Amino acid sequence: MWTIPKPNYRTGVCAEGEIAVNIGGVRVVLFGDVLKRYPESRLAELVDCSTQNSEIIASLCDDFDPSRKEFYFDRDPDAFKCIIDVYYFDEIHIKRGICPICFIKEMEFWKIDQSVLDECCKSYLSEKEEELREIASKVKVILEDLDVDQCNTGTQRCQKFLWRLMEKPESSLPARIIAIASFLSILVSAVVMCVGTIPELQVADAEGKLVEHPTLEVIETACMLWFTTEFLLRLASSPNKLRFVLSIMNIIDFMAIMPFYVVLSLTYLGTSMMELVNVQQAVQALRIMRIARIFKLARHSSGLQTLTYALKRSLKELGLLLMYMGVGIFVFSALGYTMEQSHPETLFRSIPQSFWWAIITMTTVGYGDIYPKTTLGKCNAAVSFLCGVIAIALPIHPIINNFVVFYNKQKVLETAAKHEVELMELKSGRQVRRKSEE
């Protein structure tokens, strides 16, 4: 129920206790008693100011018509319609289509505190401010890449150039060639690792055991030398060594390189330090770690990076999925064990052993190595299968939505950052031309 007089848009001279404001061509008549609810606001100051004091009026508005007692403001009328709500509802909502950052500037002009914003609008504003910070950081990175020639010393210029060459494929043609070569080396290394396990392509050593073909070892050695050189150059040119070392992707790179040199050390030095069997076991264990090099592909794939970030943002949904599955596995494995005890040839020996059956049933894999033989057990299996399908399907849509939203957001931020840099270049070009003309 509206208990306070509404603002109106009538024409003519204002009555006593009213003021007329013209916001971008839209005339609004407001009541002074309502505006005084926020005495520190600009509109409340207009009510209290004397129409004879031109200096005060000029500091509060853009123009003033004494005959109609109308104050003129060159501001956004749509934003003003939202702002006057604070005098009537003690809160403000930002309407769709209005830039929240511009709206905050409007609130600052009208001297309205941001605390009156509704909670939903505050979260929306914080999200936009975060996007602006991300755009600013991307612009900063782009400008740093453009300022290579402005470094103080030759060493700094060389370090900056090398960093761009190894980390910024879009900066130049040689950098793009290096990125493609690194990508191909990862693929070749992964293929060699897989092909080397084919018995037909292996050769027998002096003891008659099958080992990798020497040609494949040469190819793998060449790839590892490339990875090592690339890693050392990136480390040497990094502007922040500590951040470089603690980066997840760089840790993966190190874990992909390290087993190769440890295997070499154990192969040539291990026989004199420990038993040959222990050396061979250590070598086999470290060779398995070579699979880490496939994760290096994420460095050259924006799609894989986006997927990683989307999964991080979907930890809550993934946690719910694991919770649903954990509860279902425990319940249905216990029911399956209890219902199958009456059968003499039961395959459910214990509840922990039944966990395996519950996992493969709820995930719709169903290997068939463990299966129920009683009627009640089959009914329990059918219910567990249906519950598993529902439990897996429920969080899938939020996870996919997070991926799509984050991917589109990154594209928009990259485009906005590039446009910001282009605008800065245009402004700097205009300033240079003005100085030359002067």
Coordinates of C-alpha atoms in Angstrom, one line a residue:
M1 CA 0.0 0.0 0.0
W2 CA 1.5 3.4 -1.1
T3 CA 1.5 5.6 2.0
I4 CA 3.8 8.4 0.6
P5 CA 2.8 10.8 -2.2
K6 CA 4.0 9.5 -5.5
P7 CA 6.3 11.6 -7.7
N8 CA 4.4 13.0 -10.7
Y9 CA 5.3 14.3 -14.1
R10 CA 2.8 17.1 -14.4
T11 CA 3.6 20.5 -16.0
G12 CA 3.1 23.9 -14.7
V13 CA 4.3 25.8 -11.6
C14 CA 5.1 23.7 -8.5
A15 CA 3.0 24.1 -5.4
E16 CA 4.3 24.9 -1.9
G17 CA 6.7 22.3 -0.6
E18 CA 7.4 20.8 -4.0
I19 CA 10.3 21.1 -6.4
A20 CA 10.5 20.3 -10.1
V21 CA 13.6 18.6 -11.6
N22 CA 14.2 18.0 -15.3
I23 CA 16.4 14.9 -15.7
G24 CA 17.6 14.6 -19.3
G25 CA 14.3 16.1 -20.6
V26 CA 12.0 14.2 -18.2
R27 CA 10.3 16.6 -15.8
V28 CA 9.5 15.2 -12.3
V29 CA 7.7 16.9 -9.5
L30 CA 8.9 15.8 -6.0
F31 CA 7.7 16.5 -2.5
G32 CA 10.1 18.2 -0.2
D33 CA 9.0 16.3 2.9
V34 CA 9.8 13.0 1.1
L35 CA 13.2 14.2 -0.1
K36 CA 14.1 15.3 3.5
R37 CA 14.1 11.7 4.6
Y38 CA 17.7 11.7 3.3
P39 CA 18.8 15.2 4.3
E40 CA 22.4 14.8 3.0
S41 CA 21.3 14.0 -0.6
R42 CA 21.5 16.5 -3.4
L43 CA 17.7 16.7 -3.9
A44 CA 17.2 17.4 -0.2
E45 CA 19.8 20.3 -0.5
L46 CA 17.7 21.7 -3.4
V47 CA 14.7 21.8 -1.2
D48 CA 16.5 23.7 1.5
C49 CA 18.5 26.1 -0.7
S50 CA 17.2 29.6 -1.5
T51 CA 16.2 30.2 -5.1
Q52 CA 17.8 33.6 -4.8
N53 CA 21.3 32.3 -4.2
S54 CA 22.6 31.6 -7.7
E55 CA 26.0 30.3 -6.6
I56 CA 24.5 27.5 -4.5
I57 CA 22.1 26.5 -7.2
A58 CA 24.8 26.4 -9.8
S59 CA 26.8 24.1 -7.6
L60 CA 23.8 21.7 -7.2
C61 CA 22.4 21.6 -10.7
D62 CA 23.3 22.3 -14.3
D63 CA 20.7 25.0 -14.9
F64 CA 17.7 26.7 -13.2
D65 CA 14.5 28.3 -14.5
P66 CA 13.3 30.9 -11.9
S67 CA 9.9 31.4 -13.6
R68 CA 9.0 27.7 -13.3
K69 CA 11.2 26.9 -10.3
E70 CA 12.6 24.0 -12.3
F71 CA 16.1 22.5 -11.8
Y72 CA 17.8 21.0 -14.9
F73 CA 20.2 18.1 -14.8
D74 CA 22.1 16.5 -17.7
R75 CA 21.9 13.0 -16.2
D76 CA 20.4 9.6 -17.1
P77 CA 16.6 9.7 -16.6
D78 CA 16.3 5.9 -16.4
A79 CA 18.9 5.7 -13.6
F80 CA 17.1 8.6 -11.8
K81 CA 13.8 6.7 -11.7
C82 CA 15.7 3.9 -9.8
I83 CA 17.4 6.4 -7.5
I84 CA 14.2 8.2 -6.3
D85 CA 12.9 4.8 -5.0
V86 CA 15.2 5.2 -2.0
Y87 CA 13.0 8.1 -0.7
Y88 CA 9.9 5.9 -0.9
F89 CA 11.2 2.3 -0.2
D90 CA 14.5 2.9 1.6
E91 CA 16.3 0.7 -1.0
I92 CA 17.3 0.8 -4.6
H93 CA 17.2 -1.9 -7.3
I94 CA 19.3 -1.6 -10.5
K95 CA 17.1 -2.2 -13.5
R96 CA 18.1 -4.4 -16.4
G97 CA 20.0 -2.6 -19.1
I98 CA 21.7 -0.1 -16.8
C99 CA 25.4 -0.4 -16.4
P100 CA 26.0 -1.0 -12.6
I101 CA 29.3 0.9 -12.7
C102 CA 27.6 4.0 -14.3
F103 CA 24.7 3.6 -11.8
I104 CA 27.2 3.9 -8.9
K105 CA 28.5 7.1 -10.4
E106 CA 24.9 8.4 -10.6
M107 CA 24.4 7.5 -6.9
E108 CA 27.5 9.4 -6.0
F109 CA 26.3 12.4 -8.0
W110 CA 22.9 12.4 -6.2
K111 CA 24.8 11.8 -2.9
I112 CA 23.1 8.5 -2.1
D113 CA 25.1 5.9 -0.1
Q114 CA 25.7 2.5 -1.6
S115 CA 24.5 0.8 1.5
V116 CA 20.9 1.4 0.3
L117 CA 21.4 -1.0 -2.6
D118 CA 19.5 -4.3 -2.3
E119 CA 21.6 -7.4 -1.6
C120 CA 21.0 -8.9 -5.1
C121 CA 22.2 -5.6 -6.7
K122 CA 25.3 -5.6 -4.4
S123 CA 26.3 -9.1 -5.6
Y124 CA 25.7 -8.1 -9.2
L125 CA 27.8 -5.0 -8.7
S126 CA 30.6 -6.9 -7.1
E127 CA 30.6 -9.3 -10.0
K128 CA 30.9 -6.5 -12.5
E129 CA 33.7 -4.9 -10.4
E130 CA 35.5 -8.2 -10.5
E131 CA 35.2 -8.3 -14.3
L132 CA 36.6 -4.8 -14.5
R133 CA 39.6 -5.9 -12.4
E134 CA 40.1 -8.8 -14.7
I135 CA 39.9 -6.6 -17.7
A136 CA 42.4 -4.2 -16.1
S137 CA 44.8 -7.1 -15.4
K138 CA 44.6 -8.3 -19.0
V139 CA 45.1 -4.8 -20.3
K140 CA 48.1 -4.5 -17.9
V141 CA 49.6 -7.7 -19.3
I142 CA 49.1 -6.6 -22.9
L143 CA 50.7 -3.2 -22.2
E144 CA 53.6 -4.9 -20.5
D145 CA 54.1 -7.0 -23.6
L146 CA 54.1 -3.9 -25.7
D147 CA 56.6 -2.1 -23.6
V148 CA 59.6 -4.5 -24.2
D149 CA 61.7 -1.7 -25.8
Q150 CA 61.1 0.6 -22.8
C151 CA 63.0 -1.6 -20.3
N152 CA 66.0 0.1 -18.6
T153 CA 68.8 -2.3 -19.4
G154 CA 69.7 -4.7 -22.2
T155 CA 69.4 -7.6 -19.8
Q156 CA 65.8 -6.7 -18.9
R157 CA 64.9 -6.2 -22.6
C158 CA 66.4 -9.6 -23.4
Q159 CA 64.5 -11.3 -20.5
K160 CA 61.3 -9.6 -21.5
F161 CA 61.7 -10.7 -25.1
L162 CA 62.5 -14.3 -24.1
W163 CA 59.5 -14.4 -21.8
R164 CA 57.2 -13.2 -24.6
L165 CA 58.8 -15.7 -27.0
M166 CA 58.2 -18.7 -24.6
E167 CA 54.9 -17.7 -23.0
K168 CA 53.0 -15.5 -25.5
P169 CA 52.3 -17.4 -28.7
E170 CA 50.2 -14.6 -30.0
S171 CA 52.9 -12.0 -29.6
S172 CA 55.0 -12.9 -32.8
L173 CA 55.5 -15.5 -35.5
P174 CA 58.6 -17.1 -33.8
A175 CA 56.6 -17.4 -30.6
R176 CA 53.8 -19.1 -32.4
I177 CA 56.3 -21.5 -34.1
I178 CA 57.8 -22.4 -30.7
A179 CA 54.3 -23.0 -29.2
I180 CA 53.4 -25.3 -32.2
A181 CA 56.8 -27.2 -31.8
S182 CA 56.1 -27.7 -28.1
F183 CA 52.6 -28.9 -28.8
L184 CA 53.9 -31.4 -31.4
S185 CA 56.7 -32.6 -29.0
I186 CA 54.1 -33.4 -26.4
L187 CA 52.1 -35.4 -28.8
V188 CA 55.1 -37.2 -30.2
S189 CA 56.3 -38.0 -26.7
A190 CA 52.9 -39.4 -25.7
V191 CA 52.7 -41.5 -28.8
V192 CA 56.2 -42.9 -28.3
M193 CA 55.4 -43.8 -24.7
C194 CA 52.3 -45.7 -25.9
V195 CA 54.0 -47.4 -28.9
G196 CA 57.0 -48.4 -26.8
T197 CA 54.7 -50.8 -24.8
I198 CA 53.8 -52.9 -27.9
P199 CA 55.6 -56.3 -27.6
E200 CA 56.1 -56.6 -31.4
L201 CA 58.0 -53.3 -31.5
Q202 CA 60.2 -54.1 -28.5
V203 CA 63.7 -55.7 -28.7
A204 CA 65.5 -58.1 -26.3
D205 CA 68.4 -56.9 -24.2
A206 CA 71.5 -58.9 -23.2
E207 CA 69.4 -60.8 -20.5
G208 CA 66.7 -61.7 -23.0
K209 CA 64.1 -59.2 -21.5
L210 CA 62.0 -57.0 -23.8
V211 CA 62.8 -53.3 -23.7
E212 CA 61.9 -50.3 -25.8
H213 CA 63.2 -50.0 -29.3
P214 CA 66.4 -47.9 -29.4
T215 CA 64.8 -45.6 -32.1
L216 CA 61.9 -44.8 -29.7
E217 CA 64.4 -44.1 -26.9
V218 CA 66.2 -41.6 -29.2
I219 CA 63.0 -39.8 -30.1
E220 CA 62.0 -39.7 -26.4
T221 CA 65.4 -38.3 -25.5
A222 CA 65.1 -35.6 -28.1
C223 CA 61.6 -34.7 -26.8
M224 CA 62.9 -34.6 -23.2
L225 CA 65.8 -32.3 -24.2
W226 CA 63.3 -30.0 -25.8
F227 CA 61.1 -30.0 -22.7
T228 CA 64.1 -29.3 -20.5
T229 CA 65.4 -26.5 -22.6
E230 CA 62.0 -24.9 -22.8
F231 CA 61.5 -25.2 -19.0
L232 CA 64.9 -23.7 -18.2
L233 CA 64.4 -20.8 -20.6
R234 CA 61.0 -20.0 -19.2
L235 CA 62.4 -20.2 -15.7
A236 CA 65.3 -17.9 -16.6
S237 CA 63.1 -15.3 -18.2
S238 CA 60.3 -15.4 -15.6
P239 CA 59.8 -12.0 -13.9
N240 CA 58.7 -13.7 -10.7
K241 CA 60.6 -16.9 -10.0
L242 CA 58.7 -17.8 -6.9
R243 CA 55.3 -17.5 -8.6
F244 CA 56.7 -19.5 -11.5
V245 CA 57.9 -22.3 -9.3
L246 CA 54.6 -22.5 -7.4
S247 CA 52.4 -22.5 -10.5
I248 CA 50.4 -25.7 -11.0
M249 CA 51.2 -25.9 -14.7
N250 CA 55.0 -25.5 -14.0
I251 CA 54.9 -28.2 -11.3
I252 CA 53.3 -30.5 -13.9
D253 CA 56.0 -29.6 -16.4
F254 CA 58.7 -30.4 -13.8
M255 CA 57.0 -33.7 -12.9
A256 CA 57.0 -34.7 -16.5
I257 CA 60.7 -33.9 -17.0
M258 CA 62.1 -35.2 -13.7
P259 CA 61.5 -39.0 -14.1
F260 CA 63.6 -39.1 -17.3
Y261 CA 66.7 -37.9 -15.5
V262 CA 66.0 -40.0 -12.4
V263 CA 65.7 -43.1 -14.6
L264 CA 69.0 -42.2 -16.2
S265 CA 70.7 -41.8 -12.9
L266 CA 69.3 -45.1 -11.5
T267 CA 70.2 -47.0 -14.7
Y268 CA 73.8 -45.9 -14.8
L269 CA 74.6 -45.4 -11.1
G270 CA 72.0 -47.6 -9.3
T271 CA 73.8 -50.9 -9.9
S272 CA 76.7 -49.9 -7.8
M273 CA 74.5 -48.4 -5.0
M274 CA 71.8 -51.0 -4.6
E275 CA 70.5 -54.3 -5.9
L276 CA 69.6 -54.5 -9.6
V277 CA 66.1 -55.6 -8.8
N278 CA 65.4 -52.5 -6.7
V279 CA 66.8 -50.3 -9.5
Q280 CA 64.5 -51.9 -12.1
Q281 CA 61.5 -51.5 -9.8
A282 CA 62.3 -47.9 -9.3
V283 CA 62.8 -47.4 -13.0
Q284 CA 59.4 -48.9 -13.8
A285 CA 57.6 -46.8 -11.2
L286 CA 59.2 -43.6 -12.5
R287 CA 58.4 -44.4 -16.1
I288 CA 54.7 -44.5 -15.2
M289 CA 55.1 -40.9 -14.1
R290 CA 55.7 -40.0 -17.8
I291 CA 52.0 -39.9 -18.3
A292 CA 52.1 -36.4 -16.5
R293 CA 53.5 -34.9 -19.7
I294 CA 50.1 -35.2 -21.4
F295 CA 48.8 -32.6 -18.9
K296 CA 51.3 -30.2 -20.6
L297 CA 48.7 -29.9 -23.4
A298 CA 46.6 -27.7 -21.1
R299 CA 49.3 -25.0 -21.5
H300 CA 48.6 -24.7 -25.2
S301 CA 44.8 -25.3 -25.0
S302 CA 42.5 -22.5 -23.8
G303 CA 39.6 -25.0 -23.8
L304 CA 41.4 -27.3 -21.3
Q305 CA 42.2 -24.3 -19.1
T306 CA 38.6 -23.2 -19.2
L307 CA 37.4 -26.7 -18.3
T308 CA 39.8 -26.7 -15.3
Y309 CA 38.5 -23.3 -14.1
A310 CA 34.9 -24.4 -14.6
L311 CA 35.5 -27.5 -12.6
K312 CA 37.0 -25.4 -9.8
R313 CA 33.8 -23.3 -9.8
S314 CA 31.7 -26.5 -9.8
L315 CA 33.3 -28.0 -6.6
K316 CA 30.0 -27.6 -4.8
E317 CA 28.1 -29.6 -7.4
L318 CA 30.8 -32.2 -7.6
G319 CA 30.8 -32.5 -3.8
L320 CA 27.0 -33.1 -3.9
L321 CA 27.5 -35.7 -6.6
L322 CA 30.1 -37.5 -4.5
M323 CA 27.9 -37.3 -1.4
Y324 CA 24.9 -38.7 -3.3
M325 CA 27.0 -41.5 -4.7
G326 CA 28.6 -42.3 -1.3
V327 CA 25.3 -42.5 0.5
G328 CA 23.8 -44.7 -2.3
I329 CA 26.8 -47.0 -2.4
F330 CA 26.8 -47.6 1.4
V331 CA 23.0 -48.2 1.5
F332 CA 22.7 -50.5 -1.5
S333 CA 25.8 -52.5 -0.8
A334 CA 24.5 -53.2 2.8
L335 CA 21.1 -54.1 1.4
G336 CA 22.7 -56.3 -1.3
Y337 CA 24.8 -58.2 1.2
T338 CA 21.9 -58.7 3.6
M339 CA 19.5 -60.0 0.8
E340 CA 22.1 -62.3 -0.8
Q341 CA 23.0 -64.1 2.4
S342 CA 20.2 -66.7 1.9
H343 CA 21.6 -67.9 -1.4
P344 CA 24.2 -70.7 -1.0
E345 CA 26.3 -69.5 -4.0
T346 CA 26.3 -65.8 -3.0
L347 CA 29.0 -63.5 -4.4
F348 CA 28.5 -60.9 -1.7
R349 CA 31.0 -62.0 0.9
S350 CA 31.1 -58.8 2.9
I351 CA 29.7 -55.3 2.9
P352 CA 33.1 -53.7 1.9
Q353 CA 33.4 -56.2 -0.9
S354 CA 29.9 -55.2 -2.0
F355 CA 31.0 -51.6 -2.4
W356 CA 32.5 -52.6 -5.7
W357 CA 29.2 -54.0 -6.9
A358 CA 27.4 -50.9 -5.8
I359 CA 29.8 -48.6 -7.6
I360 CA 29.7 -50.3 -10.9
T361 CA 25.9 -50.7 -10.7
M362 CA 25.2 -47.0 -9.8
T363 CA 27.6 -45.7 -12.4
T364 CA 25.9 -48.0 -15.0
V365 CA 29.1 -49.8 -15.8
G366 CA 28.1 -53.3 -14.7
Y367 CA 31.1 -55.6 -15.3
G368 CA 29.1 -58.7 -14.3
D369 CA 31.8 -60.1 -12.0
I370 CA 29.5 -59.7 -9.0
Y371 CA 25.8 -59.9 -9.5
P372 CA 22.7 -60.8 -7.3
K373 CA 21.1 -64.2 -7.5
T374 CA 18.0 -63.7 -5.3
T375 CA 14.8 -62.0 -6.3
L376 CA 15.1 -59.3 -3.6
G377 CA 18.7 -58.8 -4.6
K378 CA 17.8 -58.2 -8.2
C379 CA 15.1 -55.7 -7.1
N380 CA 17.7 -53.9 -5.0
A381 CA 20.0 -53.8 -8.0
A382 CA 17.3 -52.3 -10.2
V383 CA 16.6 -49.6 -7.6
S384 CA 20.3 -48.8 -7.2
F385 CA 20.7 -48.5 -10.9
L386 CA 17.8 -46.0 -11.2
C387 CA 19.0 -44.0 -8.2
G388 CA 22.5 -43.9 -9.7
V389 CA 21.3 -42.5 -13.0
I390 CA 19.3 -39.8 -11.2
A391 CA 22.2 -39.0 -8.8
I392 CA 24.7 -38.6 -11.7
A393 CA 22.2 -36.6 -13.9
L394 CA 21.2 -34.0 -11.3
P395 CA 24.5 -32.0 -11.0
I396 CA 25.5 -32.3 -14.7
H397 CA 23.5 -29.3 -15.9
P398 CA 25.0 -26.9 -13.4
I399 CA 28.5 -28.1 -14.2
I400 CA 27.9 -27.6 -18.0
N401 CA 26.3 -24.2 -17.3
N402 CA 29.3 -23.1 -15.3
F403 CA 31.6 -24.1 -18.2
V404 CA 29.5 -22.2 -20.8
V405 CA 29.2 -19.1 -18.6
F406 CA 32.9 -19.1 -17.7
Y407 CA 34.0 -19.7 -21.4
N408 CA 31.7 -16.9 -22.7
K409 CA 32.9 -14.6 -19.9
Q410 CA 36.6 -15.2 -20.8
K411 CA 35.9 -14.4 -24.5
V412 CA 34.1 -11.2 -23.5
L413 CA 36.9 -10.1 -21.2
E414 CA 39.6 -10.8 -23.8
T415 CA 37.6 -8.8 -26.4
A416 CA 37.0 -5.9 -23.9
A417 CA 40.7 -5.9 -23.0
K418 CA 41.7 -5.7 -26.6
H419 CA 39.2 -2.9 -27.3
E420 CA 40.5 -1.0 -24.2
V421 CA 44.1 -1.2 -25.5
E422 CA 42.9 0.0 -29.0
L423 CA 41.2 3.0 -27.4
M424 CA 44.3 3.8 -25.4
E425 CA 46.4 3.7 -28.6
L426 CA 43.9 6.0 -30.3
K427 CA 44.0 8.5 -27.5
S428 CA 47.8 8.4 -27.3
G429 CA 47.9 8.9 -31.1
R430 CA 45.6 11.9 -30.9
Q431 CA 47.7 13.4 -28.1
V432 CA 50.9 13.0 -30.2
R433 CA 49.2 14.7 -33.2
R434 CA 48.0 17.6 -31.1
K435 CA 51.5 18.2 -29.7
S436 CA 52.9 18.1 -33.2
E437 CA 50.3 20.6 -34.4
E438 CA 51.1 22.9 -31.5

